[in-house]
CSV table of C-alpha atoms in Angstrom, one decimal:
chain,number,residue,atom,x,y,z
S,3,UNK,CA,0.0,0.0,0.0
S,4,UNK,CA,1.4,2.9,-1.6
S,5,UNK,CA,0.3,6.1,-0.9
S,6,UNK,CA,3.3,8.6,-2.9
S,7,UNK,CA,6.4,8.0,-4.9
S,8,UNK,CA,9.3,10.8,-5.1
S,9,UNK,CA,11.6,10.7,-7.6
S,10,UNK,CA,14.7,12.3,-6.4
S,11,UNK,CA,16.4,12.9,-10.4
S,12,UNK,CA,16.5,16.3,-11.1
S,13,UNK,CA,17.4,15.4,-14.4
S,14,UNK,CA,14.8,12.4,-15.4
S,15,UNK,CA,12.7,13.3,-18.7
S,16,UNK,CA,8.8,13.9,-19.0
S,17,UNK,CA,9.1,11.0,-20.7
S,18,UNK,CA,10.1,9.0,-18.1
S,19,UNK,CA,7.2,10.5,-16.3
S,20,UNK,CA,4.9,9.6,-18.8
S,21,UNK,CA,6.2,5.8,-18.9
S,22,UNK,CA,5.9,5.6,-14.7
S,23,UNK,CA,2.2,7.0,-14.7
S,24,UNK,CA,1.2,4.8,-17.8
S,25,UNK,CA,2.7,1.8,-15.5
S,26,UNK,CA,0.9,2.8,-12.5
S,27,UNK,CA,-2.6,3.6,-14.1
S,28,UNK,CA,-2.9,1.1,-16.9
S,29,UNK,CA,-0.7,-1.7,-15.6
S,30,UNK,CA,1.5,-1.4,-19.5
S,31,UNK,CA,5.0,-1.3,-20.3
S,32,UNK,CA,6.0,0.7,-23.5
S,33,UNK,CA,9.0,-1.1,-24.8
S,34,UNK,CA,11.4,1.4,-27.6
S,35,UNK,CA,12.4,-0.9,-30.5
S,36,UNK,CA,15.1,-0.9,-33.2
S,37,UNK,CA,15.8,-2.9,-36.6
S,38,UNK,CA,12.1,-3.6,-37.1
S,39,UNK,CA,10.8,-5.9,-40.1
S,40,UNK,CA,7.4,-6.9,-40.2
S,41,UNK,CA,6.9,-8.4,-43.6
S,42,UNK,CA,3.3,-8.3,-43.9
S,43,UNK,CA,0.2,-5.7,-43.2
S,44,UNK,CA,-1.8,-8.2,-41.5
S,45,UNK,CA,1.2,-8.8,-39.1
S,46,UNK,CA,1.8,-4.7,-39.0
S,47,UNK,CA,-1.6,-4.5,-37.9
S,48,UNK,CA,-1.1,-7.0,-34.8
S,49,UNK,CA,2.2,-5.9,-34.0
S,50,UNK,CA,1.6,-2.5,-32.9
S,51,UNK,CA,-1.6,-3.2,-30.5
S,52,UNK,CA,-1.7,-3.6,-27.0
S,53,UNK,CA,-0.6,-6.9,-25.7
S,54,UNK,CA,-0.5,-8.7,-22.8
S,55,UNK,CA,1.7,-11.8,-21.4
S,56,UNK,CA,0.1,-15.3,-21.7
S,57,UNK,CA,-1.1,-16.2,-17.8
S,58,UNK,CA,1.0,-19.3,-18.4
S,59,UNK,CA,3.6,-16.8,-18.2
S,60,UNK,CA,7.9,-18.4,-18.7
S,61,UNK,CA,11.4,-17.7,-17.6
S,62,UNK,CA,12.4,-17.6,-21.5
S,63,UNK,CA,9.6,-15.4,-23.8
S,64,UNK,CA,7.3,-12.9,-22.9
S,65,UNK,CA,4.0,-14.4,-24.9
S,66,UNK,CA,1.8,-12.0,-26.6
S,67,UNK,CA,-2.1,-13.7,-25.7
S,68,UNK,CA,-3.8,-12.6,-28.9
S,69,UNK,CA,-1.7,-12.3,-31.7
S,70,UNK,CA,-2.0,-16.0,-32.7
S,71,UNK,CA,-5.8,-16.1,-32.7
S,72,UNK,CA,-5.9,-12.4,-34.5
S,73,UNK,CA,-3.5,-13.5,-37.4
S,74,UNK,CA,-5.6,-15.9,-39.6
S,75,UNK,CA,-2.7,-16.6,-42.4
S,76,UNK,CA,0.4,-18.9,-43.0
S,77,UNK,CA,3.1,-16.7,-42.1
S,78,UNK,CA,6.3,-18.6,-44.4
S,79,UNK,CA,9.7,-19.1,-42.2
S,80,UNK,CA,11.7,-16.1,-42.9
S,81,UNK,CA,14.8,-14.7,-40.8
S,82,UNK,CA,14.8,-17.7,-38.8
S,83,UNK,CA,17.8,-16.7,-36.9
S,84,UNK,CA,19.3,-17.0,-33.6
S,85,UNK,CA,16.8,-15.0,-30.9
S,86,UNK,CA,19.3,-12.7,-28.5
S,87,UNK,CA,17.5,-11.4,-25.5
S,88,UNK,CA,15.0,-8.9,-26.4
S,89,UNK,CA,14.6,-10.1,-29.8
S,90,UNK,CA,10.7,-9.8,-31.3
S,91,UNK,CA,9.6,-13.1,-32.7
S,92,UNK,CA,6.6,-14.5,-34.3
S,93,UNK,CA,6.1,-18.5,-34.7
S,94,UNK,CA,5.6,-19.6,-38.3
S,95,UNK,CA,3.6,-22.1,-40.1
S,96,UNK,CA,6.1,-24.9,-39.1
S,97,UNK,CA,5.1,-24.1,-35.5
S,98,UNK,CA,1.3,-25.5,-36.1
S,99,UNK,CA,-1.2,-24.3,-34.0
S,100,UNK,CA,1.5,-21.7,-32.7
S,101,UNK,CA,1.5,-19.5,-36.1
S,102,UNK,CA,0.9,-16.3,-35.1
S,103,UNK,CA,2.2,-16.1,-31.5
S,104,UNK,CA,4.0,-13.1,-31.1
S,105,UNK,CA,7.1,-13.4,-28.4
S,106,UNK,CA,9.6,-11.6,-26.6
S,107,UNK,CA,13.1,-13.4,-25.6
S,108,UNK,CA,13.7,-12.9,-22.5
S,109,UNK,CA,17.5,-14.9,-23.0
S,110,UNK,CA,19.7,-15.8,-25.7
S,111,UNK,CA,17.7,-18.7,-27.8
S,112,UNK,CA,19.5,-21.0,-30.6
S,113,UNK,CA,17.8,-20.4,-33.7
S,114,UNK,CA,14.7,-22.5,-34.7
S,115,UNK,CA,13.4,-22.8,-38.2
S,116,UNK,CA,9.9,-22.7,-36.3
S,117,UNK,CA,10.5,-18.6,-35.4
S,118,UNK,CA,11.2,-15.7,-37.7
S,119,UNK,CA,12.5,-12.7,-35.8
S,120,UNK,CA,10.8,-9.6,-37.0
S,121,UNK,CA,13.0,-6.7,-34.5
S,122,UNK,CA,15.3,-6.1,-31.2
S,123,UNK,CA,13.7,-3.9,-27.9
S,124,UNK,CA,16.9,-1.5,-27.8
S,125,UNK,CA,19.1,-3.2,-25.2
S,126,UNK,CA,18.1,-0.8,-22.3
S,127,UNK,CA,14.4,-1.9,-22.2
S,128,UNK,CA,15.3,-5.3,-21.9
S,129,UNK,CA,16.0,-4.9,-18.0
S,130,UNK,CA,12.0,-4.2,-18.3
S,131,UNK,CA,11.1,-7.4,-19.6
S,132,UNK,CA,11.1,-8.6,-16.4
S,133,UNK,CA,8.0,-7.2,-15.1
S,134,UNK,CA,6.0,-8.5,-17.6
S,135,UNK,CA,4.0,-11.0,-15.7
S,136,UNK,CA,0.1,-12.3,-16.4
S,137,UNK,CA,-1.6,-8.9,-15.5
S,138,UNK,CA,0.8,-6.2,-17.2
S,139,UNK,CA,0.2,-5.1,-20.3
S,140,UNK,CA,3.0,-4.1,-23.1
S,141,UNK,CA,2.9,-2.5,-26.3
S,142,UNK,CA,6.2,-1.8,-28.7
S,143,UNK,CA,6.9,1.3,-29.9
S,144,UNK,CA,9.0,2.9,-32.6
């Protein structure tokens, strides 16, 4: 039960501000990305919503809940390469009933011809990852 939080950094951003009250009043991490590729619109359109970690939460991925049942095509392998922490992932038609599933690494993952990694969370958000448990939200931004 917390009633007040000080932040004693004269120097922090509004943006930093804006990030702490978004946490604090809609349960939602904003996570900065680089080296995006999203092949298709019908991925672009999933991509950019508001997601939220799978109950079922792991150790490994942070595991988008919706994108899989959203996405109604074969998405075909493509960069199937090894997943670094804080890599952006969707599983591909090799992965079955997984196609779709839009993930975050949360550690260094061999590649799998299953996954196609589609970005990278710059490597300062990744520390964030973390606190992505079953009831916070998370949306990736530019």
């Amino acid at each position: 039960m917390v009633d007040e939080v000080l932040i004693g950094d004269v120097s922090a951003k509004e943006e930093t501000f804006e990030r702490i009250f978004d946490y604090y009043k809609n349960k939602r991490i904003a996570l900065k990305l680089e080296n995006v590729n999203i092949p298709t619109e019908e991925i672009e359109k999933h991509f950019w919503k508001e997601h939220k970690n799978r109950k079922d939460f792991s150790k490994y991925v942070v595991r988008s809940t919706s994108s899989r049942v959203e996405i109604n095509t074969e998405i075909d392998p493509f960069n199937t390469i090894e997943r670094k922490a804080g890599s952006i992932t969707i599983d591909n038609k090799l992965y079955g009933r997984y196609n779709g599933e839009i993930q975050i690494t949360m550690v260094n993952l061999k590649q799998d011809d299953r996954v196609n990694v589609l970005g990278k969370i710059k490597s300062e958000e990744v520390a964030l990852l973390k606190y992505i448990k079953d009831d916070v939200k998370f949306v990736l931004k530019k």
